[in-house]
Amino acid sequence: MKTIISIAFCLLSLQPIAQRLHINAFMGASNYSGDLQPKRFSLSHPGFARGLGISYDISDKISIRAEYSYAKITGDDKLSSRNQVRNLNFTSYISEWQIAGEYYLKDMQEYSTSPYLFAGVAVYHFNPFTNDTSGNKAYLKFLNTEGQGFYQNRKPYNLTQFAIPFGAGYKWVLTNNISLGIELGLRKLFTDYLDDVSTTYVDQNLLLSNSGPKAVELAFRSNELNKGLQPYPADGTQRGGAKYKDWYYFTVLKASVALGNSDNRKHSSKLGCPTRL
């Protein structure tokens, strides 16, 4: 984030470049789709996403942007209509660096509003955790709840990975230098362990001997429900679904401030109001 601000102020001294440079800030809802939230898209039980970035107008329809985001995502079997007996839950904080291109469907020198599309690449860091029955935080990756590292060639997953961000938004220009927008951004991931759930259960004794009692406690939590004690699932019983990878997505409001003097803008003959740089 400090890097983005430093670059912006350096470029501010170069007026022709600064006229096309913008500082962007955003906040809104963060959600996830996976084994503990099976709907492909839902705004239920959101976390909070916020971020800061810069963008540069290559032309009247195309911009490039660099952004940093920080968000919270959660999932809980108690809130899902299926797999409630599994009784798993998780929370993760996501830090993301993104570079993307934006394409505006209208010429932003001619119009003061326009829908836009964006796509790019991102690097993100996550670390799913839960709280045990005593309220103590436990980071799930290090418990190897599905036998990562010792069972059927299952490898431990990486907490820092690549993603493909893409989505759409709509922008309104309020003054020569200030604009507001709304954006839905999805992230295609290459892991199914965002929630630490993907494949099958490991034999209880094998998991106990390799990862300890805490891993057994948090790999299957049916005994915490008031529905009678359920037996620990047999080795190979389905725990999650690895066919589809996990996703996370943000629905945010964005504010943008142009850094340069924008007195030389065109005005829309149809709308009669100034547009962004």
C-alpha positions as a printed Julia matrix, in Angstrom:
277×3 Matrix{Float64}:
   0.0     0.0     0.0
   2.89    2.4     0.81
   4.39    1.6    -2.6
   1.18    2.63   -4.37
   1.07    5.97   -2.54
   4.77    6.67   -3.22
   4.38    6.02   -6.95
   1.32    8.23   -7.13
   3.06   11.22   -5.55
   6.13   10.78   -7.74
   3.97   10.82  -10.85
   2.01   13.81   -9.6
   5.01   16.01  -10.41
   4.7    15.0   -14.07
   1.57   16.92  -15.1
   0.76   15.11  -18.42
   0.92   11.76  -16.62
  -0.83   13.01  -13.49
  -3.83   14.15  -15.56
  -4.52   10.49  -16.29
  -3.61    9.11  -12.88
  -6.16    8.32  -10.15
  -6.08    7.25   -6.52
  -8.81    4.7    -5.77
 -10.27    3.57   -2.45
 -12.98    0.97   -1.95
 -14.93   -0.95    0.67
 -17.78   -3.42    0.77
 -18.72   -7.06    1.25
 -16.51  -10.12    0.85
 -17.94  -13.61    0.34
 -16.74  -17.05   -0.6
 -18.03  -20.14   -2.39
 -16.84  -23.61   -1.42
 -17.62  -26.67    0.66
 -18.94  -24.68    3.62
 -20.94  -22.27    1.44
 -22.06  -24.27   -1.62
 -23.99  -21.51   -3.42
 -22.11  -20.18   -6.43
 -23.01  -16.62   -5.4
 -24.43  -15.34   -2.13
 -24.35  -12.09   -0.2
 -25.38  -13.82    3.03
 -23.06  -13.58    6.04
 -20.48  -11.35    4.35
 -17.13  -10.26    5.64
 -15.64   -6.8     5.18
 -13.39   -5.92    2.24
 -11.42   -2.74    1.76
  -8.51   -1.57   -0.3
  -6.48    1.13   -1.99
  -4.96    1.46   -5.43
  -3.94    3.57   -8.38
  -5.13    3.56  -11.97
  -3.88    5.11  -15.18
  -5.95    5.94  -18.27
  -4.24    4.56  -21.36
  -7.07    5.87  -23.55
 -10.64    7.12  -23.17
 -11.88    3.53  -22.82
  -8.96    1.59  -21.34
  -7.27    1.89  -17.95
  -4.79   -0.19  -16.01
  -4.85   -0.48  -12.24
  -2.83   -1.81   -9.32
  -4.67   -2.5    -6.07
  -4.18   -3.92   -2.61
  -7.16   -5.56   -0.87
  -7.7    -6.89    2.62
 -10.82   -8.92    3.37
 -12.43  -11.41    5.71
 -14.29  -14.52    4.53
 -16.18  -17.11    6.58
 -18.07  -20.37    6.14
 -20.11  -22.47    8.54
 -21.94  -25.77    8.11
 -24.59  -24.58   10.57
 -25.67  -22.0     7.99
 -25.88  -24.49    5.14
 -28.75  -26.86    4.38
 -26.34  -29.74    3.74
 -23.52  -31.32    5.74
 -24.71  -29.83    9.01
 -23.72  -33.02   10.81
 -20.12  -32.33    9.76
 -20.36  -29.07   11.73
 -17.22  -27.43   10.37
 -16.53  -23.7    10.21
 -13.65  -21.46    9.25
 -12.55  -17.84    8.96
  -9.72  -16.45    6.87
  -8.24  -13.02    6.25
  -7.13  -12.46    2.67
  -4.4   -10.07    1.53
  -4.34   -9.55   -2.23
  -2.17   -7.65   -4.71
  -3.8    -7.21   -8.11
  -2.89   -5.8   -11.53
  -5.77   -5.55  -13.99
  -7.06   -3.79  -17.07
 -10.39   -2.0   -17.27
 -12.45   -1.55  -20.44
 -15.23    1.05  -20.46
 -18.15    0.43  -22.79
 -18.58    4.18  -23.34
 -16.02    6.81  -24.21
 -15.3     8.41  -20.85
 -14.35   11.68  -22.53
 -17.86   11.86  -23.93
 -20.06   10.44  -21.19
 -20.19   10.88  -17.43
 -21.36    7.3   -16.71
 -20.33    3.96  -18.12
 -20.35    0.25  -17.32
 -16.95   -1.43  -17.47
 -15.31   -4.84  -17.44
 -12.01   -5.79  -15.83
  -9.64   -8.75  -15.69
  -6.09   -9.33  -14.52
  -3.79  -11.36  -12.29
  -3.41  -11.4    -8.52
  -1.32  -12.86   -5.74
  -3.15  -13.5    -2.48
  -2.41  -14.9     0.98
  -4.91  -16.75    3.16
  -4.75  -18.81    6.36
  -7.98  -20.56    7.44
  -8.62  -20.92   11.16
 -11.37  -21.91   13.55
 -12.01  -21.81   17.28
 -12.15  -25.02   19.31
 -14.71  -25.74   22.02
 -12.63  -23.74   24.51
 -12.56  -20.71   22.21
  -8.89  -21.09   21.29
  -7.89  -20.19   17.75
  -6.47  -23.06   15.66
  -4.92  -22.58   12.22
  -6.19  -25.49   10.15
  -3.48  -25.76    7.51
  -0.93  -26.92   10.07
  -3.22  -29.64   11.43
  -3.3   -31.49    8.07
  -6.93  -32.45    8.68
  -7.16  -34.42    5.42
  -3.82  -36.13    5.77
  -1.73  -33.66    3.8
   1.88  -34.73    3.92
   1.34  -38.32    5.07
  -1.72  -39.83    3.35
  -2.11  -41.03   -0.28
   0.38  -38.51   -1.67
  -1.71  -35.55   -0.52
   0.58  -32.55   -0.45
   0.24  -29.61    1.97
  -1.35  -26.63    0.28
   0.36  -23.27   -0.1
  -1.02  -20.25    1.76
   0.17  -17.81   -0.94
  -1.18  -18.45   -4.43
  -2.14  -16.9    -7.76
  -5.68  -15.96   -8.74
  -7.45  -14.54  -11.79
  -9.62  -11.56  -10.81
 -12.37  -10.48  -13.18
 -15.74   -8.78  -13.03
 -17.77   -5.72  -13.93
 -18.71   -2.36  -12.54
 -20.46    0.91  -13.19
 -18.89    4.34  -12.74
 -20.38    7.8   -12.27
 -18.28   10.97  -12.66
 -19.35   13.57  -10.12
 -16.84   16.36  -10.81
 -13.82   16.85  -13.04
 -11.69   15.03  -10.46
 -14.0    12.78   -8.44
 -15.94    9.68   -9.47
 -17.86    6.93   -7.68
 -18.61    3.38   -8.75
 -19.89   -0.01   -7.76
 -18.04   -3.2    -8.66
 -18.47   -6.96   -8.43
 -15.13   -8.76   -8.63
 -14.72  -12.54   -8.62
 -11.51  -14.52   -8.15
 -10.88  -17.78   -9.96
  -8.64  -19.82   -7.68
  -6.43  -22.84   -8.23
  -6.94  -24.4    -4.8
  -9.82  -26.17   -3.09
  -8.4   -25.54    0.38
  -9.47  -21.95    0.96
 -11.75  -23.44    3.65
  -9.42  -26.39    4.51
 -12.01  -28.86    3.14
 -11.6   -30.71   -0.14
 -11.46  -34.51   -0.33
 -12.04  -37.38    2.13
 -11.64  -38.21    5.8
  -8.49  -39.91    7.0
  -8.62  -42.83    9.4
  -9.04  -41.39   12.88
  -6.12  -43.29   14.4
  -3.82  -42.41   11.5
  -4.71  -38.74   11.81
  -4.2   -38.89   15.58
  -0.75  -40.45   15.29
   0.44  -37.98   12.63
  -1.24  -34.71   13.59
  -2.43  -35.12   17.17
  -5.77  -34.93   19.0
  -6.52  -31.35   17.93
  -6.6   -32.4    14.28
  -9.05  -35.2    15.06
 -11.2   -32.83   17.11
 -11.46  -30.24   14.33
 -11.65  -32.54   11.29
 -15.15  -33.73   12.3
 -17.16  -31.77   14.86
 -20.46  -33.58   15.05
 -19.99  -34.32   18.75
 -20.47  -30.59   19.46
 -24.1   -30.76   18.27
 -26.99  -31.61   20.55
 -28.07  -34.49   18.35
 -26.28  -37.36   19.97
 -22.73  -38.52   19.38
 -22.02  -39.38   15.75
 -19.23  -41.86   14.94
 -16.09  -40.49   13.33
 -16.34  -41.21    9.56
 -14.46  -44.18    8.18
 -11.28  -43.74    6.16
 -12.13  -42.57    2.63
 -15.59  -41.17    3.49
 -16.32  -38.02    1.52
 -15.54  -34.85    3.48
 -15.57  -32.26    0.71
 -15.85  -31.98   -3.03
 -12.62  -31.47   -4.98
 -14.33  -31.29   -8.4
 -14.84  -27.53   -8.16
 -12.25  -25.11   -6.81
 -13.1   -22.49   -4.2
 -13.84  -18.85   -5.05
 -13.95  -15.55   -3.22
 -15.52  -12.34   -4.44
 -15.99   -8.7    -3.45
 -18.97   -6.38   -3.91
 -17.64   -2.89   -3.25
 -18.22    0.82   -3.6
 -15.27    2.67   -5.11
 -14.2     6.31   -4.95
 -11.62    7.73   -7.34
  -9.74   11.03   -7.27
  -7.8    12.31  -10.29
  -4.43   13.74   -9.32
  -3.94   16.21  -12.16
  -5.72   19.31  -13.42
  -8.7    18.18  -15.48
  -9.94   21.5   -16.9
  -9.4    20.34  -20.48
 -12.14   17.67  -20.47
 -14.79   17.27  -23.11
 -18.43   17.48  -22.16
 -21.19   15.14  -23.25
 -23.56   16.71  -25.76
 -26.2    14.2   -24.65
 -25.84   14.42  -20.89
 -24.44   17.93  -20.51
 -22.07   17.02  -17.69
 -18.28   16.62  -17.4
 -16.65   13.21  -17.62
 -13.59   11.7   -16.06
 -10.1    11.94  -17.49
